[in-house]
Amino acid sequence: MRLVCATHSALPFDGAPTDAALAAVLRRQVAAGLDVVTDGQPGWTDPLMPQLAALNGIRLGAPLALPLGVALAARPIVEAKLRRLQSPLLAAYRRAAPLAARPLKAVLTGPYTLACAAEIATTAYRHRTDLAVELSLLLAQDVTALVVAGAPVIQIDEPFLLAQPDDARLVRALLEPLADAAQGATVLVSTYGADATACYAQLNSLPGDVIAIDCAGRPDIVAAIAETGSGKPLALGIVGDDPAVESVDELSRRLEQLLSRYTHDVVWVQPASPLRGLPGTSADAKLRALTAAARGVLGRR
């Protein structure tokens, strides 16, 4: 079985997100033993606003607390038909790629979660679904640009599906244009922030090559994966976003259980969610523990 150790997405930056700080974050991921890295999303305070703020037709509202622990400094308000002015995702990838000594994963928040977070204040979109469809088409352009720029891995985060599991069919349709646009790259679809047991079967039907699942401190989904296996390769999120650093023994036991009925020839192991809120020392220690546990477990199989 082939193992891929990766980080999830955002990582802490010490001070301003300069090129030097970006290079340091990339080096720390390599030092922790990761096979695939991210740019750590420098300058991002949350996983939604930088993507939406780059679109014409959005204005910023009041701060807002969203489900699954997502807090926005300003809620996006859609007041006109959206137009894509620029791609912050492409600019970020081009900035980080020359500094990365490992394959660089591009991370974006998917159309369903973006639409759920926005307030609609225009007749251009009668319903949240209409907005999500528009965002899907716009994000597909970003994915195409990232693949052309050389991105080998695209991660699409859809955490809000866990708050509305009945929308799994809609999310599947929204993600299809993005998966089609990513031909030639590995596509991970990620949920996090809540237990995924109620929609685990539906997650395995989502378009993409790998499904990333939050398994940190969530015994029900760990048991479900251990008992049933997986229809698709998984990215197992085994460390959480709390400051406490998990022990290698604890992570090894969790990973052994998760792999009980796992039959695919590749498994990804990564944090369950963004680590941007942690001190840098805690995030680095979690990544080191993750890689030590994963390589130890896979080395014994």
Short mmCIF file of N, CA and C in Angstrom, two decimals, residues 2-158:
data_model
loop_
_atom_site.label_atom_id
_atom_site.label_comp_id
_atom_site.label_asym_id
_atom_site.label_seq_id
_atom_site.Cartn_x
_atom_site.Cartn_y
_atom_site.Cartn_z
N ARG A 2 0.58 2.18 -0.87
CA ARG A 2 1.36 3.42 -0.95
C ARG A 2 0.78 4.46 0.00
N LEU A 3 1.64 5.11 0.74
CA LEU A 3 1.25 6.13 1.71
C LEU A 3 1.61 7.51 1.21
N VAL A 4 0.68 8.45 1.36
CA VAL A 4 0.94 9.86 1.07
C VAL A 4 0.64 10.65 2.34
N CYS A 5 1.65 11.27 2.92
CA CYS A 5 1.47 12.15 4.08
C CYS A 5 1.37 13.59 3.59
N ALA A 6 0.37 14.30 4.06
CA ALA A 6 0.13 15.66 3.56
C ALA A 6 -0.38 16.53 4.71
N THR A 7 -0.38 17.83 4.49
CA THR A 7 -1.12 18.70 5.38
C THR A 7 -2.49 18.96 4.77
N HIS A 8 -3.40 19.49 5.58
CA HIS A 8 -4.77 19.70 5.07
C HIS A 8 -4.86 20.95 4.21
N SER A 9 -4.53 22.09 4.80
CA SER A 9 -4.66 23.36 4.07
C SER A 9 -3.90 24.45 4.80
N ALA A 10 -4.61 25.24 5.63
CA ALA A 10 -4.01 26.40 6.27
C ALA A 10 -3.09 26.00 7.42
N LEU A 11 -2.00 26.77 7.55
CA LEU A 11 -1.04 26.59 8.63
C LEU A 11 -0.74 27.95 9.26
N PRO A 12 -0.27 27.96 10.51
CA PRO A 12 0.04 29.25 11.15
C PRO A 12 1.27 29.91 10.54
N PHE A 13 1.22 31.23 10.46
CA PHE A 13 2.35 32.05 10.03
C PHE A 13 2.79 32.91 11.21
N ASP A 14 4.08 32.97 11.41
CA ASP A 14 4.63 33.85 12.45
C ASP A 14 4.92 35.21 11.83
N GLY A 15 4.10 36.19 12.17
CA GLY A 15 4.28 37.52 11.61
C GLY A 15 3.61 37.66 10.25
N ALA A 16 4.05 38.63 9.50
CA ALA A 16 3.45 38.92 8.19
C ALA A 16 3.74 37.78 7.21
N PRO A 17 2.79 37.51 6.30
CA PRO A 17 2.97 36.41 5.34
C PRO A 17 3.86 36.81 4.16
N THR A 18 5.11 37.11 4.44
CA THR A 18 6.07 37.51 3.41
C THR A 18 6.53 36.28 2.63
N ASP A 19 7.29 36.52 1.56
CA ASP A 19 7.84 35.39 0.81
C ASP A 19 8.77 34.56 1.69
N ALA A 20 9.50 35.22 2.56
CA ALA A 20 10.40 34.49 3.46
C ALA A 20 9.61 33.62 4.42
N ALA A 21 8.49 34.15 4.93
CA ALA A 21 7.65 33.36 5.83
C ALA A 21 7.01 32.20 5.09
N LEU A 22 6.59 32.44 3.85
CA LEU A 22 6.02 31.36 3.03
C LEU A 22 7.05 30.26 2.80
N ALA A 23 8.28 30.64 2.46
CA ALA A 23 9.33 29.64 2.24
C ALA A 23 9.59 28.85 3.52
N ALA A 24 9.51 29.52 4.66
CA ALA A 24 9.75 28.84 5.94
C ALA A 24 8.64 27.82 6.22
N VAL A 25 7.39 28.19 5.94
CA VAL A 25 6.28 27.25 6.14
C VAL A 25 6.42 26.03 5.25
N LEU A 26 6.84 26.24 4.02
CA LEU A 26 7.05 25.12 3.10
C LEU A 26 8.20 24.22 3.60
N ARG A 27 9.27 24.82 4.09
CA ARG A 27 10.40 24.02 4.60
C ARG A 27 10.00 23.22 5.83
N ARG A 28 9.17 23.81 6.70
CA ARG A 28 8.76 23.11 7.92
C ARG A 28 7.92 21.88 7.59
N GLN A 29 7.12 21.96 6.54
CA GLN A 29 6.34 20.79 6.14
C GLN A 29 7.24 19.67 5.64
N VAL A 30 8.26 20.03 4.88
CA VAL A 30 9.22 19.03 4.40
C VAL A 30 9.97 18.42 5.58
N ALA A 31 10.37 19.26 6.52
CA ALA A 31 11.10 18.77 7.70
C ALA A 31 10.23 17.83 8.53
N ALA A 32 8.92 18.03 8.51
CA ALA A 32 8.01 17.15 9.24
C ALA A 32 7.80 15.82 8.54
N GLY A 33 8.29 15.68 7.31
CA GLY A 33 8.20 14.42 6.60
C GLY A 33 7.04 14.30 5.64
N LEU A 34 6.42 15.41 5.27
CA LEU A 34 5.26 15.35 4.39
C LEU A 34 5.68 15.10 2.94
N ASP A 35 4.84 14.36 2.24
CA ASP A 35 5.07 14.09 0.81
C ASP A 35 4.43 15.14 -0.07
N VAL A 36 3.33 15.74 0.39
CA VAL A 36 2.59 16.78 -0.33
C VAL A 36 2.38 17.94 0.61
N VAL A 37 2.64 19.16 0.15
CA VAL A 37 2.56 20.34 1.01
C VAL A 37 1.51 21.31 0.45
N THR A 38 1.16 22.31 1.26
CA THR A 38 0.36 23.44 0.79
C THR A 38 1.13 24.73 1.08
N ASP A 39 0.62 25.83 0.56
CA ASP A 39 1.27 27.11 0.86
C ASP A 39 0.88 27.63 2.23
N GLY A 40 0.01 26.92 2.95
CA GLY A 40 -0.41 27.36 4.27
C GLY A 40 -1.43 28.48 4.24
N GLN A 41 -1.85 28.90 3.04
CA GLN A 41 -2.82 29.99 2.84
C GLN A 41 -2.40 31.27 3.57
N PRO A 42 -1.26 31.84 3.21
CA PRO A 42 -0.78 33.06 3.87
C PRO A 42 -1.74 34.23 3.69
N GLY A 43 -2.02 34.90 4.78
CA GLY A 43 -2.90 36.06 4.75
C GLY A 43 -4.37 35.74 4.81
N TRP A 44 -4.73 34.46 4.77
CA TRP A 44 -6.15 34.08 4.84
C TRP A 44 -6.56 34.00 6.32
N THR A 45 -7.62 34.69 6.67
CA THR A 45 -8.14 34.60 8.04
C THR A 45 -9.25 33.57 8.15
N ASP A 46 -9.81 33.15 7.04
CA ASP A 46 -10.82 32.09 7.02
C ASP A 46 -10.77 31.45 5.63
N PRO A 47 -11.43 30.30 5.44
CA PRO A 47 -11.29 29.59 4.16
C PRO A 47 -12.23 30.05 3.06
N LEU A 48 -13.02 31.11 3.30
CA LEU A 48 -14.04 31.50 2.33
C LEU A 48 -13.79 32.86 1.69
N MET A 49 -13.52 33.87 2.51
CA MET A 49 -13.55 35.23 2.01
C MET A 49 -12.56 35.54 0.90
N PRO A 50 -11.31 35.07 0.95
CA PRO A 50 -10.40 35.42 -0.15
C PRO A 50 -10.92 34.98 -1.51
N GLN A 51 -11.63 33.84 -1.58
CA GLN A 51 -12.18 33.41 -2.86
C GLN A 51 -13.33 34.29 -3.30
N LEU A 52 -14.24 34.60 -2.37
CA LEU A 52 -15.43 35.37 -2.74
C LEU A 52 -15.10 36.84 -2.97
N ALA A 53 -14.15 37.38 -2.22
CA ALA A 53 -13.83 38.79 -2.35
C ALA A 53 -13.24 39.11 -3.72
N ALA A 54 -12.72 38.10 -4.40
CA ALA A 54 -12.13 38.32 -5.72
C ALA A 54 -13.17 38.37 -6.83
N LEU A 55 -14.44 38.16 -6.50
CA LEU A 55 -15.50 38.17 -7.49
C LEU A 55 -16.21 39.52 -7.51
N ASN A 56 -16.50 40.03 -8.69
CA ASN A 56 -17.32 41.24 -8.81
C ASN A 56 -18.77 40.86 -8.53
N GLY A 57 -19.47 41.68 -7.74
CA GLY A 57 -20.86 41.40 -7.36
C GLY A 57 -21.01 41.06 -5.89
N ILE A 58 -19.89 41.11 -5.13
CA ILE A 58 -19.88 40.80 -3.70
C ILE A 58 -19.56 42.05 -2.91
N ARG A 59 -20.30 42.30 -1.85
CA ARG A 59 -19.88 43.29 -0.87
C ARG A 59 -19.82 42.60 0.49
N LEU A 60 -19.12 43.23 1.42
CA LEU A 60 -18.87 42.61 2.71
C LEU A 60 -19.82 43.14 3.76
N GLY A 61 -20.39 42.23 4.55
CA GLY A 61 -21.32 42.59 5.60
C GLY A 61 -20.68 42.49 6.98
N ALA A 62 -21.51 42.19 7.96
CA ALA A 62 -21.06 42.13 9.35
C ALA A 62 -20.37 40.79 9.62
N PRO A 63 -19.59 40.71 10.69
CA PRO A 63 -19.00 39.43 11.09
C PRO A 63 -20.09 38.39 11.32
N LEU A 64 -19.74 37.13 11.12
CA LEU A 64 -20.74 36.07 11.20
C LEU A 64 -20.09 34.77 11.66
N ALA A 65 -20.75 34.11 12.62
CA ALA A 65 -20.35 32.77 13.04
C ALA A 65 -21.20 31.76 12.28
N LEU A 66 -20.55 30.84 11.60
CA LEU A 66 -21.22 29.85 10.77
C LEU A 66 -21.16 28.48 11.43
N PRO A 67 -21.90 27.51 10.92
CA PRO A 67 -21.81 26.16 11.47
C PRO A 67 -20.40 25.60 11.38
N LEU A 68 -20.14 24.56 12.17
CA LEU A 68 -18.89 23.81 12.14
C LEU A 68 -17.69 24.65 12.57
N GLY A 69 -17.95 25.70 13.35
CA GLY A 69 -16.87 26.49 13.90
C GLY A 69 -16.21 27.47 12.95
N VAL A 70 -16.83 27.73 11.79
CA VAL A 70 -16.27 28.67 10.83
C VAL A 70 -16.73 30.08 11.19
N ALA A 71 -15.78 30.99 11.41
CA ALA A 71 -16.10 32.38 11.75
C ALA A 71 -15.59 33.29 10.64
N LEU A 72 -16.48 34.16 10.15
CA LEU A 72 -16.12 35.10 9.09
C LEU A 72 -15.97 36.50 9.68
N ALA A 73 -14.91 37.19 9.29
CA ALA A 73 -14.75 38.59 9.70
C ALA A 73 -15.82 39.47 9.07
N ALA A 74 -16.32 39.07 7.90
CA ALA A 74 -17.38 39.81 7.21
C ALA A 74 -18.16 38.82 6.34
N ARG A 75 -19.47 38.82 6.46
CA ARG A 75 -20.27 37.92 5.65
C ARG A 75 -20.33 38.43 4.21
N PRO A 76 -20.12 37.57 3.22
CA PRO A 76 -20.26 38.00 1.83
C PRO A 76 -21.73 38.19 1.47
N ILE A 77 -22.04 39.32 0.86
CA ILE A 77 -23.40 39.62 0.40
C ILE A 77 -23.36 39.73 -1.11
N VAL A 78 -24.11 38.88 -1.77
CA VAL A 78 -24.15 38.87 -3.23
C VAL A 78 -25.21 39.87 -3.67
N GLU A 79 -24.78 40.94 -4.36
CA GLU A 79 -25.71 41.99 -4.73
C GLU A 79 -25.84 42.17 -6.24
N ALA A 80 -25.17 41.32 -7.02
CA ALA A 80 -25.28 41.38 -8.48
C ALA A 80 -24.77 40.06 -9.04
N LYS A 81 -25.03 39.83 -10.31
CA LYS A 81 -24.51 38.62 -10.94
C LYS A 81 -22.99 38.60 -10.84
N LEU A 82 -22.45 37.47 -10.45
CA LEU A 82 -21.02 37.37 -10.18
C LEU A 82 -20.21 37.35 -11.47
N ARG A 83 -19.06 38.00 -11.42
CA ARG A 83 -18.09 37.93 -12.50
C ARG A 83 -16.71 37.67 -11.90
N ARG A 84 -15.94 36.86 -12.57
CA ARG A 84 -14.61 36.48 -12.10
C ARG A 84 -13.60 37.52 -12.57
N LEU A 85 -13.08 38.32 -11.64
CA LEU A 85 -12.13 39.37 -11.98
C LEU A 85 -10.69 38.85 -11.97
N GLN A 86 -10.39 37.96 -11.05
CA GLN A 86 -9.03 37.45 -10.90
C GLN A 86 -9.12 36.11 -10.18
N SER A 87 -8.02 35.42 -10.11
CA SER A 87 -7.98 34.15 -9.40
C SER A 87 -6.94 34.21 -8.29
N PRO A 88 -7.36 34.46 -7.05
CA PRO A 88 -6.38 34.45 -5.95
C PRO A 88 -5.76 33.07 -5.77
N LEU A 89 -6.49 32.03 -6.16
CA LEU A 89 -5.95 30.67 -6.04
C LEU A 89 -4.77 30.47 -6.98
N LEU A 90 -4.91 30.94 -8.21
CA LEU A 90 -3.82 30.81 -9.18
C LEU A 90 -2.63 31.66 -8.76
N ALA A 91 -2.90 32.88 -8.32
CA ALA A 91 -1.80 33.75 -7.88
C ALA A 91 -1.04 33.14 -6.71
N ALA A 92 -1.78 32.53 -5.77
CA ALA A 92 -1.13 31.91 -4.62
C ALA A 92 -0.30 30.71 -5.04
N TYR A 93 -0.82 29.92 -5.97
CA TYR A 93 -0.07 28.75 -6.43
C TYR A 93 1.22 29.18 -7.13
N ARG A 94 1.12 30.17 -8.00
CA ARG A 94 2.32 30.64 -8.72
C ARG A 94 3.35 31.23 -7.77
N ARG A 95 2.89 31.83 -6.68
CA ARG A 95 3.83 32.40 -5.71
C ARG A 95 4.59 31.29 -4.96
N ALA A 96 3.87 30.22 -4.61
CA ALA A 96 4.47 29.20 -3.76
C ALA A 96 5.23 28.12 -4.54
N ALA A 97 4.80 27.81 -5.75
CA ALA A 97 5.35 26.67 -6.48
C ALA A 97 6.88 26.71 -6.63
N PRO A 98 7.47 27.87 -6.95
CA PRO A 98 8.94 27.87 -7.10
C PRO A 98 9.68 27.62 -5.79
N LEU A 99 8.99 27.79 -4.65
CA LEU A 99 9.63 27.63 -3.34
C LEU A 99 9.43 26.24 -2.76
N ALA A 100 8.58 25.43 -3.38
CA ALA A 100 8.18 24.14 -2.81
C ALA A 100 9.12 23.03 -3.27
N ALA A 101 9.64 22.28 -2.30
CA ALA A 101 10.51 21.14 -2.60
C ALA A 101 9.74 19.83 -2.68
N ARG A 102 8.43 19.88 -2.48
CA ARG A 102 7.56 18.72 -2.59
C ARG A 102 6.37 19.12 -3.47
N PRO A 103 5.62 18.15 -4.01
CA PRO A 103 4.41 18.49 -4.76
C PRO A 103 3.50 19.41 -3.94
N LEU A 104 2.98 20.45 -4.60
CA LEU A 104 2.20 21.49 -3.93
C LEU A 104 0.72 21.29 -4.22
N LYS A 105 -0.05 21.11 -3.17
CA LYS A 105 -1.49 20.91 -3.29
C LYS A 105 -2.20 22.26 -3.28
N ALA A 106 -3.10 22.48 -4.24
CA ALA A 106 -3.94 23.67 -4.24
C ALA A 106 -5.23 23.35 -3.50
N VAL A 107 -5.66 24.26 -2.64
CA VAL A 107 -6.85 24.03 -1.81
C VAL A 107 -7.86 25.13 -2.07
N LEU A 108 -9.10 24.74 -2.32
CA LEU A 108 -10.17 25.73 -2.50
C LEU A 108 -11.42 25.27 -1.79
N THR A 109 -12.23 26.22 -1.37
CA THR A 109 -13.53 25.90 -0.78
C THR A 109 -14.54 25.75 -1.90
N GLY A 110 -15.35 24.69 -1.82
CA GLY A 110 -16.26 24.34 -2.90
C GLY A 110 -17.48 25.22 -3.00
N PRO A 111 -18.23 25.09 -4.10
CA PRO A 111 -19.35 25.99 -4.38
C PRO A 111 -20.50 25.87 -3.40
N TYR A 112 -20.75 24.68 -2.88
CA TYR A 112 -21.87 24.52 -1.95
C TYR A 112 -21.61 25.28 -0.66
N THR A 113 -20.42 25.11 -0.08
CA THR A 113 -20.10 25.80 1.17
C THR A 113 -20.06 27.30 0.97
N LEU A 114 -19.49 27.77 -0.14
CA LEU A 114 -19.46 29.20 -0.41
C LEU A 114 -20.87 29.77 -0.51
N ALA A 115 -21.75 29.07 -1.19
CA ALA A 115 -23.13 29.55 -1.36
C ALA A 115 -23.87 29.57 -0.03
N CYS A 116 -23.63 28.55 0.81
CA CYS A 116 -24.29 28.51 2.12
C CYS A 116 -23.85 29.68 3.00
N ALA A 117 -22.62 30.12 2.83
CA ALA A 117 -22.09 31.19 3.68
C ALA A 117 -22.56 32.57 3.24
N ALA A 118 -23.01 32.70 2.01
CA ALA A 118 -23.35 34.02 1.46
C ALA A 118 -24.80 34.40 1.71
N GLU A 119 -25.03 35.69 1.78
CA GLU A 119 -26.39 36.23 1.79
C GLU A 119 -26.71 36.71 0.38
N ILE A 120 -27.89 36.35 -0.11
CA ILE A 120 -28.29 36.75 -1.46
C ILE A 120 -29.15 38.00 -1.37
N ALA A 121 -28.70 39.07 -2.02
CA ALA A 121 -29.42 40.35 -2.01
C ALA A 121 -29.58 40.85 -3.43
N THR A 122 -29.96 39.96 -4.33
CA THR A 122 -30.14 40.32 -5.73
C THR A 122 -31.12 39.34 -6.36
N THR A 123 -31.81 39.81 -7.38
CA THR A 123 -32.73 38.92 -8.11
C THR A 123 -31.98 38.07 -9.14
N ALA A 124 -30.68 38.27 -9.27
CA ALA A 124 -29.90 37.46 -10.21
C ALA A 124 -29.88 35.99 -9.80
N TYR A 125 -30.05 35.73 -8.50
CA TYR A 125 -30.08 34.37 -7.98
C TYR A 125 -31.30 34.22 -7.09
N ARG A 126 -32.25 33.44 -7.52
CA ARG A 126 -33.49 33.31 -6.77
C ARG A 126 -33.34 32.41 -5.56
N HIS A 127 -32.34 31.52 -5.60
CA HIS A 127 -32.20 30.53 -4.54
C HIS A 127 -30.72 30.24 -4.35
N ARG A 128 -30.38 29.72 -3.18
CA ARG A 128 -29.00 29.37 -2.89
C ARG A 128 -28.44 28.38 -3.93
N THR A 129 -29.29 27.50 -4.43
CA THR A 129 -28.84 26.53 -5.43
C THR A 129 -28.39 27.23 -6.70
N ASP A 130 -29.13 28.27 -7.11
CA ASP A 130 -28.73 29.03 -8.31
C ASP A 130 -27.34 29.65 -8.12
N LEU A 131 -27.11 30.18 -6.93
CA LEU A 131 -25.81 30.78 -6.64
C LEU A 131 -24.72 29.70 -6.64
N ALA A 132 -25.01 28.55 -6.06
CA ALA A 132 -24.02 27.48 -6.00
C ALA A 132 -23.66 26.99 -7.40
N VAL A 133 -24.63 26.91 -8.29
CA VAL A 133 -24.35 26.49 -9.67
C VAL A 133 -23.43 27.49 -10.35
N GLU A 134 -23.70 28.78 -10.17
CA GLU A 134 -22.83 29.82 -10.75
C GLU A 134 -21.41 29.71 -10.20
N LEU A 135 -21.30 29.52 -8.88
CA LEU A 135 -19.99 29.39 -8.27
C LEU A 135 -19.26 28.15 -8.77
N SER A 136 -19.99 27.08 -9.01
CA SER A 136 -19.38 25.86 -9.55
C SER A 136 -18.72 26.13 -10.89
N LEU A 137 -19.40 26.85 -11.75
CA LEU A 137 -18.85 27.15 -13.07
C LEU A 137 -17.64 28.08 -12.97
N LEU A 138 -17.71 29.05 -12.06
CA LEU A 138 -16.58 29.97 -11.88
C LEU A 138 -15.36 29.25 -11.30
N LEU A 139 -15.60 28.37 -10.33
CA LEU A 139 -14.50 27.65 -9.71
C LEU A 139 -13.87 26.65 -10.68
N ALA A 140 -14.67 26.12 -11.60
CA ALA A 140 -14.11 25.22 -12.61
C ALA A 140 -13.05 25.95 -13.44
N GLN A 141 -13.26 27.24 -13.68
CA GLN A 141 -12.24 28.02 -14.39
C GLN A 141 -10.95 28.12 -13.57
N ASP A 142 -11.09 28.30 -12.25
CA ASP A 142 -9.92 28.33 -11.38
C ASP A 142 -9.17 27.00 -11.42
N VAL A 143 -9.93 25.90 -11.38
CA VAL A 143 -9.30 24.58 -11.40
C VAL A 143 -8.54 24.37 -12.70
N THR A 144 -9.16 24.74 -13.82
CA THR A 144 -8.47 24.63 -15.11
C THR A 144 -7.17 25.41 -15.09
N ALA A 145 -7.19 26.63 -14.58
CA ALA A 145 -5.99 27.46 -14.54
C ALA A 145 -4.92 26.85 -13.64
N LEU A 146 -5.32 26.26 -12.53
CA LEU A 146 -4.36 25.64 -11.62
C LEU A 146 -3.70 24.43 -12.27
N VAL A 147 -4.48 23.62 -12.96
CA VAL A 147 -3.91 22.44 -13.62
C VAL A 147 -2.94 22.87 -14.72
N VAL A 148 -3.32 23.88 -15.50
CA VAL A 148 -2.43 24.38 -16.54
C VAL A 148 -1.12 24.90 -15.92
N ALA A 149 -1.23 25.50 -14.72
CA ALA A 149 -0.04 26.03 -14.04
C ALA A 149 0.82 24.93 -13.43
N GLY A 150 0.31 23.69 -13.44
CA GLY A 150 1.12 22.57 -12.96
C GLY A 150 0.70 21.97 -11.65
N ALA A 151 -0.43 22.39 -11.08
CA ALA A 151 -0.86 21.83 -9.79
C ALA A 151 -1.16 20.34 -9.93
N PRO A 152 -0.46 19.47 -9.18
CA PRO A 152 -0.68 18.04 -9.31
C PRO A 152 -1.84 17.52 -8.48
N VAL A 153 -2.23 18.30 -7.46
CA VAL A 153 -3.30 17.89 -6.55
C VAL A 153 -4.21 19.08 -6.29
N ILE A 154 -5.52 18.84 -6.40
CA ILE A 154 -6.52 19.88 -6.10
C ILE A 154 -7.39 19.35 -4.98
N GLN A 155 -7.47 20.08 -3.88
CA GLN A 155 -8.38 19.71 -2.78
C GLN A 155 -9.56 20.66 -2.77
N ILE A 156 -10.76 20.11 -2.76
CA ILE A 156 -12.00 20.90 -2.73
C ILE A 156 -12.68 20.64 -1.40
N ASP A 157 -12.79 21.68 -0.58
CA ASP A 157 -13.38 21.55 0.75
C ASP A 157 -14.87 21.85 0.71
N GLU A 158 -15.67 20.92 1.22
CA GLU A 158 -17.11 21.12 1.34
C GLU A 158 -17.58 20.75 2.75
#
